[in-house]
Short mmCIF file of C-alpha atoms and ligand atoms in Angstrom, two decimals:
data_model
loop_
_atom_site.label_atom_id
_atom_site.label_comp_id
_atom_site.label_asym_id
_atom_site.label_seq_id
_atom_site.Cartn_x
_atom_site.Cartn_y
_atom_site.Cartn_z
CA MET A 22 111.79 111.34 100.79
CA LYS A 23 112.58 109.15 103.76
CA CYS A 24 116.28 109.33 104.56
CA ALA A 25 118.39 107.73 107.28
CA LEU A 26 121.78 106.81 108.62
CA VAL A 27 121.61 103.06 109.09
CA ARG A 28 124.09 100.75 110.79
CA PRO A 29 124.98 97.40 109.20
CA ASP A 30 122.61 95.56 111.55
CA GLY A 31 119.68 97.66 110.29
CA THR A 32 119.55 100.00 113.29
CA VAL A 33 118.55 103.56 112.36
CA VAL A 34 120.96 106.06 113.93
CA HIS A 35 119.25 109.14 112.54
CA ALA A 36 116.27 109.72 110.24
CA GLN A 37 115.01 112.68 108.23
CA ARG A 38 112.12 113.38 105.89
CA HIS A 39 112.07 115.87 103.07
CA PRO A 40 109.40 116.81 100.55
CA THR A 41 110.15 115.34 97.12
CA GLY A 42 108.94 118.47 95.36
CA ALA A 43 108.39 116.58 92.10
CA GLU A 44 106.66 119.65 90.64
CA ARG A 45 110.09 121.35 90.55
CA GLY A 46 111.21 118.92 87.87
CA SER A 47 113.58 116.00 87.77
CA GLU A 48 116.83 118.01 87.96
CA ALA A 49 115.79 119.76 91.15
CA VAL A 50 114.74 116.44 92.71
CA VAL A 51 118.13 114.93 91.87
CA ALA A 52 119.88 117.97 93.38
CA THR A 53 117.87 117.53 96.60
CA ILE A 54 118.70 113.80 96.76
CA LEU A 55 122.43 114.57 96.46
CA ASP A 56 122.29 117.45 98.97
CA VAL A 57 120.47 115.32 101.53
CA ALA A 58 122.83 112.37 101.03
CA GLU A 59 125.87 114.60 101.46
CA GLY A 60 124.34 116.18 104.56
CA LEU A 61 123.74 112.75 106.07
CA ALA A 62 127.32 111.66 105.36
CA ASP A 63 128.61 114.85 107.02
CA ARG A 64 126.37 114.26 109.98
CA ALA A 65 127.63 110.68 110.29
CA ARG A 66 131.25 111.86 110.38
CA ALA A 67 130.42 114.61 112.87
CA THR A 68 128.89 112.04 115.24
CA GLY A 69 131.75 109.57 115.12
CA TYR A 70 130.56 107.24 112.37
CA SER A 71 132.31 106.50 109.15
CA PRO A 72 129.91 106.27 106.20
CA VAL A 73 130.75 103.30 103.96
CA ALA A 74 128.10 103.38 101.25
CA VAL A 75 125.07 105.20 99.87
CA GLY A 76 121.77 103.56 98.94
CA ILE A 77 119.13 105.34 96.90
CA ALA A 78 115.73 103.89 95.99
CA VAL A 79 113.40 105.47 93.45
CA PRO A 80 110.06 104.53 91.87
CA GLY A 81 109.43 103.60 88.26
CA VAL A 82 111.71 101.58 86.00
CA VAL A 83 115.17 101.25 87.51
CA ASP A 84 118.27 99.73 85.92
CA THR A 85 120.12 98.64 89.04
CA ALA A 86 123.03 97.13 87.10
CA ARG A 87 123.84 100.46 85.43
CA GLY A 88 122.61 102.58 88.34
CA VAL A 89 120.18 104.49 86.16
CA ALA A 90 116.68 105.75 87.00
CA VAL A 91 115.24 104.90 83.59
CA TRP A 92 111.71 106.23 83.88
CA SER A 93 109.21 107.37 86.45
CA ALA A 94 105.76 108.83 85.96
CA ASN A 95 105.56 110.74 89.24
CA VAL A 96 109.08 112.17 89.60
CA GLY A 97 109.79 112.59 85.88
CA PHE A 98 113.11 110.70 85.79
CA ARG A 99 114.30 109.90 82.25
CA ASP A 100 117.61 108.01 82.14
CA VAL A 101 119.11 109.77 85.16
CA PRO A 102 122.53 108.22 86.05
CA LEU A 103 121.86 108.59 89.77
CA ARG A 104 124.55 106.20 90.93
CA GLU A 105 127.28 107.95 88.95
CA LEU A 106 126.09 111.34 90.22
CA ALA A 107 126.13 110.18 93.85
CA VAL A 108 129.58 108.59 93.52
CA ALA A 109 130.93 111.84 92.02
CA ARG A 110 129.40 113.94 94.78
CA LEU A 111 130.04 111.79 97.87
CA GLY A 112 132.98 109.61 96.84
CA LEU A 113 131.29 106.53 98.34
CA PRO A 114 130.14 103.29 96.74
CA THR A 115 126.49 103.76 95.81
CA ALA A 116 123.65 101.37 95.04
CA LEU A 117 120.51 102.39 93.20
CA GLY A 118 117.36 100.35 93.77
CA HIS A 119 113.65 100.28 93.06
CA ASP A 120 111.43 101.53 95.91
CA VAL A 121 109.12 98.52 96.15
CA ARG A 122 111.85 95.93 95.58
CA VAL A 123 114.04 97.38 98.34
CA GLY A 124 110.97 97.67 100.56
CA GLY A 125 110.45 93.95 100.02
CA LEU A 126 114.11 93.36 100.73
CA ALA A 127 113.83 95.12 104.08
CA GLU A 128 110.63 93.28 105.06
CA ALA A 129 112.24 89.97 104.05
CA ARG A 130 115.45 90.56 105.98
CA LEU A 131 114.42 92.70 108.95
CA GLY A 132 110.62 92.79 109.02
CA ALA A 133 107.59 90.53 108.74
CA GLY A 134 109.28 88.05 106.37
CA ARG A 135 112.35 87.61 108.53
CA ASP A 136 113.73 84.05 108.42
CA ALA A 137 111.22 83.01 105.74
CA GLY A 138 113.85 82.74 102.99
CA HIS A 139 111.32 83.07 100.17
CA VAL A 140 109.07 86.09 100.47
CA LEU A 141 106.53 87.82 98.23
CA PHE A 142 106.07 91.43 99.31
CA VAL A 143 102.94 93.11 97.95
CA ALA A 144 102.37 96.82 98.50
CA ILE A 145 98.73 97.85 98.06
CA GLY A 146 98.20 101.59 97.86
CA THR A 147 97.30 103.86 94.97
CA GLY A 148 98.55 101.00 92.82
CA ILE A 149 99.70 97.45 93.56
CA ALA A 150 103.33 96.43 93.24
CA GLY A 151 105.34 93.48 94.41
CA ALA A 152 108.77 92.09 95.01
CA HIS A 153 109.91 88.49 95.12
CA VAL A 154 112.77 88.12 97.56
CA THR A 155 114.82 84.93 97.66
CA ASP A 156 117.48 84.52 100.32
CA GLY A 157 117.75 88.25 100.88
CA SER A 158 117.82 89.50 97.33
CA ALA A 159 114.98 90.81 95.16
CA ALA A 160 114.95 89.80 91.51
CA ALA A 161 114.79 92.85 89.20
CA GLY A 162 113.98 90.99 85.99
CA ALA A 163 115.66 91.32 82.61
CA HIS A 164 114.31 94.85 82.08
CA GLY A 165 114.06 96.13 85.65
CA ALA A 166 110.32 95.51 85.82
CA ALA A 167 109.92 92.25 87.79
CA GLY A 168 107.23 91.89 90.44
CA GLU A 169 104.46 93.93 88.79
CA ILE A 170 101.82 91.78 90.41
CA GLY A 171 99.33 94.66 90.12
CA HIS A 172 99.17 93.98 86.41
CA ILE A 173 98.25 90.31 86.63
CA LEU A 174 95.04 89.90 84.65
CA VAL A 175 92.28 88.90 87.08
CA ARG A 176 89.06 90.24 85.47
CA PRO A 177 89.25 90.18 81.65
CA ASP A 178 86.09 92.30 81.36
CA GLY A 179 86.92 94.44 84.36
CA PRO A 180 87.72 98.14 84.67
CA THR A 181 90.49 99.72 82.61
CA CYS A 182 93.84 99.85 84.38
CA GLY A 183 96.26 102.79 84.40
CA CYS A 184 98.46 100.71 82.10
CA GLY A 185 95.73 100.76 79.44
CA ARG A 186 94.53 97.16 79.66
CA ARG A 187 91.28 95.96 81.17
CA GLY A 188 91.03 93.85 84.28
CA CYS A 189 94.43 94.13 85.96
CA LEU A 190 94.48 93.32 89.69
CA GLU A 191 95.37 96.95 90.41
CA ALA A 192 92.27 98.18 88.56
CA VAL A 193 90.04 96.20 90.96
CA ALA A 194 91.81 95.99 94.29
CA SER A 195 94.12 98.99 94.80
CA ALA A 196 93.04 101.50 97.41
CA ALA A 197 92.26 103.97 94.62
CA SER A 198 90.16 101.39 92.73
CA ILE A 199 88.19 100.46 95.85
CA ALA A 200 87.35 104.12 96.45
CA ARG A 201 86.39 104.62 92.80
CA ARG A 202 84.18 101.53 92.71
CA TYR A 203 82.36 102.57 95.87
CA ALA A 204 81.72 106.03 94.39
CA GLU A 205 80.39 104.42 91.18
CA LEU A 206 77.91 102.27 93.08
CA THR A 207 76.72 104.92 95.50
CA ALA A 208 76.64 107.92 93.14
CA PRO A 209 77.53 110.48 95.82
CA ALA A 210 76.06 113.96 95.48
CA ASP A 211 78.18 116.58 93.73
CA GLY A 212 80.55 118.17 96.19
CA ALA A 213 80.28 115.28 98.69
CA ASP A 214 83.58 114.27 100.29
CA PRO A 215 85.08 111.31 98.45
CA VAL A 216 85.10 108.07 100.45
CA ASP A 217 88.58 106.52 100.54
CA ALA A 218 89.40 102.82 100.81
CA ALA A 219 89.89 102.99 104.58
CA ALA A 220 86.41 104.47 104.93
CA VAL A 221 84.97 101.77 102.63
CA ALA A 222 86.56 99.19 104.95
CA ALA A 223 85.10 100.92 107.99
CA ARG A 224 81.64 101.07 106.39
CA ALA A 225 81.85 97.40 105.38
CA ALA A 226 82.59 96.53 109.00
CA THR A 227 79.42 98.28 110.14
CA GLY A 228 77.15 96.53 107.63
CA ASP A 229 77.00 98.98 104.69
CA ALA A 230 75.92 96.51 101.96
CA VAL A 231 77.60 98.37 99.08
CA ALA A 232 80.85 98.73 101.02
CA GLU A 233 80.71 95.02 101.91
CA ARG A 234 80.31 94.15 98.24
CA VAL A 235 83.18 96.39 97.09
CA TRP A 236 85.46 95.08 99.83
CA ARG A 237 84.56 91.45 99.02
CA GLU A 238 85.21 91.99 95.30
CA ALA A 239 88.62 93.49 96.08
CA VAL A 240 89.51 90.62 98.42
CA GLU A 241 88.47 88.04 95.79
CA ALA A 242 90.58 89.77 93.14
CA LEU A 243 93.56 89.97 95.51
CA ALA A 244 93.19 86.27 96.29
CA ASP A 245 93.24 85.51 92.53
CA GLY A 246 96.40 87.59 92.15
CA LEU A 247 98.13 86.08 95.16
CA ALA A 248 97.21 82.55 94.06
CA THR A 249 98.96 83.27 90.77
CA GLY A 250 101.89 84.69 92.70
CA GLN A 251 102.10 81.58 94.84
CA ALA A 252 101.90 79.31 91.79
CA LEU A 253 104.88 81.19 90.33
CA TYR A 254 107.03 81.73 93.39
CA ASP A 255 106.07 79.14 96.02
CA VAL A 256 107.02 81.45 98.87
CA ARG A 257 106.90 80.73 102.58
CA THR A 258 105.51 84.15 103.49
CA ILE A 259 103.47 86.82 101.71
CA VAL A 260 103.93 90.23 103.35
CA LEU A 261 101.19 92.78 102.67
CA GLY A 262 102.22 96.42 102.87
CA GLY A 263 100.96 99.77 101.66
CA GLY A 264 98.02 101.77 102.93
CA LEU A 265 95.40 99.04 102.44
CA ALA A 266 97.27 96.62 104.71
CA ARG A 267 96.45 98.96 107.61
CA ALA A 268 92.95 97.46 107.47
CA GLY A 269 94.63 94.60 109.37
CA ASP A 270 92.46 91.57 110.10
CA GLN A 271 89.60 92.95 108.05
CA LEU A 272 91.81 92.40 105.00
CA ILE A 273 94.07 89.55 106.10
CA GLY A 274 91.33 87.30 107.55
CA PRO A 275 89.04 87.05 104.49
CA LEU A 276 92.00 87.19 102.11
CA ARG A 277 93.64 84.23 103.82
CA ALA A 278 90.40 82.24 103.50
CA ALA A 279 89.91 83.21 99.84
CA LEU A 280 93.51 82.33 99.00
CA ARG A 281 93.18 78.96 100.74
CA GLU A 282 90.11 78.15 98.58
CA ARG A 283 92.14 78.79 95.44
CA LEU A 284 95.21 76.71 96.22
CA THR A 285 95.24 73.09 95.15
CA PHE A 286 98.60 71.37 95.42
CA HIS A 287 100.53 74.51 96.26
CA ARG A 288 101.48 75.00 99.87
CA GLU A 289 99.67 77.79 101.64
CA PRO A 290 101.95 80.70 102.45
CA LEU A 291 101.82 82.63 105.68
CA LEU A 292 99.96 85.87 105.02
CA VAL A 293 101.11 88.68 107.29
CA PRO A 294 100.99 92.48 107.46
CA ALA A 295 104.22 94.42 106.88
CA ALA A 296 106.20 95.34 109.98
CA LEU A 297 108.35 98.28 108.90
CA GLY A 298 105.68 100.75 107.76
CA ASP A 299 106.71 103.47 105.33
CA GLU A 300 110.37 103.20 106.36
CA ALA A 301 110.77 99.86 104.58
CA GLY A 302 112.07 101.46 101.38
CA CYS A 303 114.56 103.61 103.27
CA LEU A 304 115.92 100.64 105.22
CA GLY A 305 116.01 98.53 102.06
CA ALA A 306 118.08 101.17 100.27
CA ALA A 307 120.56 100.98 103.15
CA LEU A 308 120.68 97.17 102.95
CA LEU A 309 121.31 97.39 99.22
CA ALA A 310 124.13 99.86 99.86
CA LEU A 311 125.69 97.62 102.51
CA ASP A 312 125.58 94.71 100.06
CA THR A 313 128.09 96.64 97.92
CA VAL A 314 130.58 96.82 100.81
CA PRO A 315 132.99 93.95 101.52
CA GLU A 316 132.16 92.20 104.83
CA ASP A 317 135.25 93.40 106.71
CA LYS A 318 134.47 97.06 105.93
CA GLY A 319 130.75 96.90 106.45
CA HIS A 320 130.75 96.86 110.22
CA GLY A 321 131.77 100.42 111.06
ZN1 ZN B 416 97.59 97.14 84.34
#
């Protein structure tokens, strides 16, 4: 858990990290979230600040309107009324958001998509998720599941995705899928260290033909997915985050070229790496919280 005291201009006054400890079960995770939030509010008061709102961002399916963590595979949330619980504990207005959507919000307002107005944030890690941010707010969709760009169908006969269907973008181009594909093609000896996506990128850069192929296939699939994203959203800037974006120019360069090839009448978006690293979600949760506070009170 990345946690922080954030001023209305996005400046971080104090930051902390805590293990999620998902193996302890959902109730224990919720208790830790509330303890940490209360501790941060106390710390703010003790250092001369006056906390005005709480922002919490969680993965999975999130009902932001009701403030409920509906479902998450990795933390085990099932209809947890997190906003209500935080309001009861801290007595402050609270906003509940979705981790990737608030990450996109932060990149669009404070990070690599700053001043772009229309931003598509795509986080490529174990999976692929996205957020479409328009004028500083990320659409959640009718059911809290907007932006699932990882499940755009790009290879109908491709590998089976975690969602159960074949050929989703995530099944071809996530960091986990790149590592899996490379292992399939190289048949490493039993007990050999698995090669992760960063290592596949490094090997591709030094002329490993299999790594080059796997990397190229991932880039092509990403370009297909982003072309669909651009057809739908017509954004000014696409911000790439998550672990895979750390490959930098090795990803962005060929991806930009492959995306350009696929666009016809659509305008080409700027394609840039994320600027806020793994703190984007934390900052975005703060922005979401500040959005709940009237202007005249939000500047303490
Ligand atoms: Zn899928």
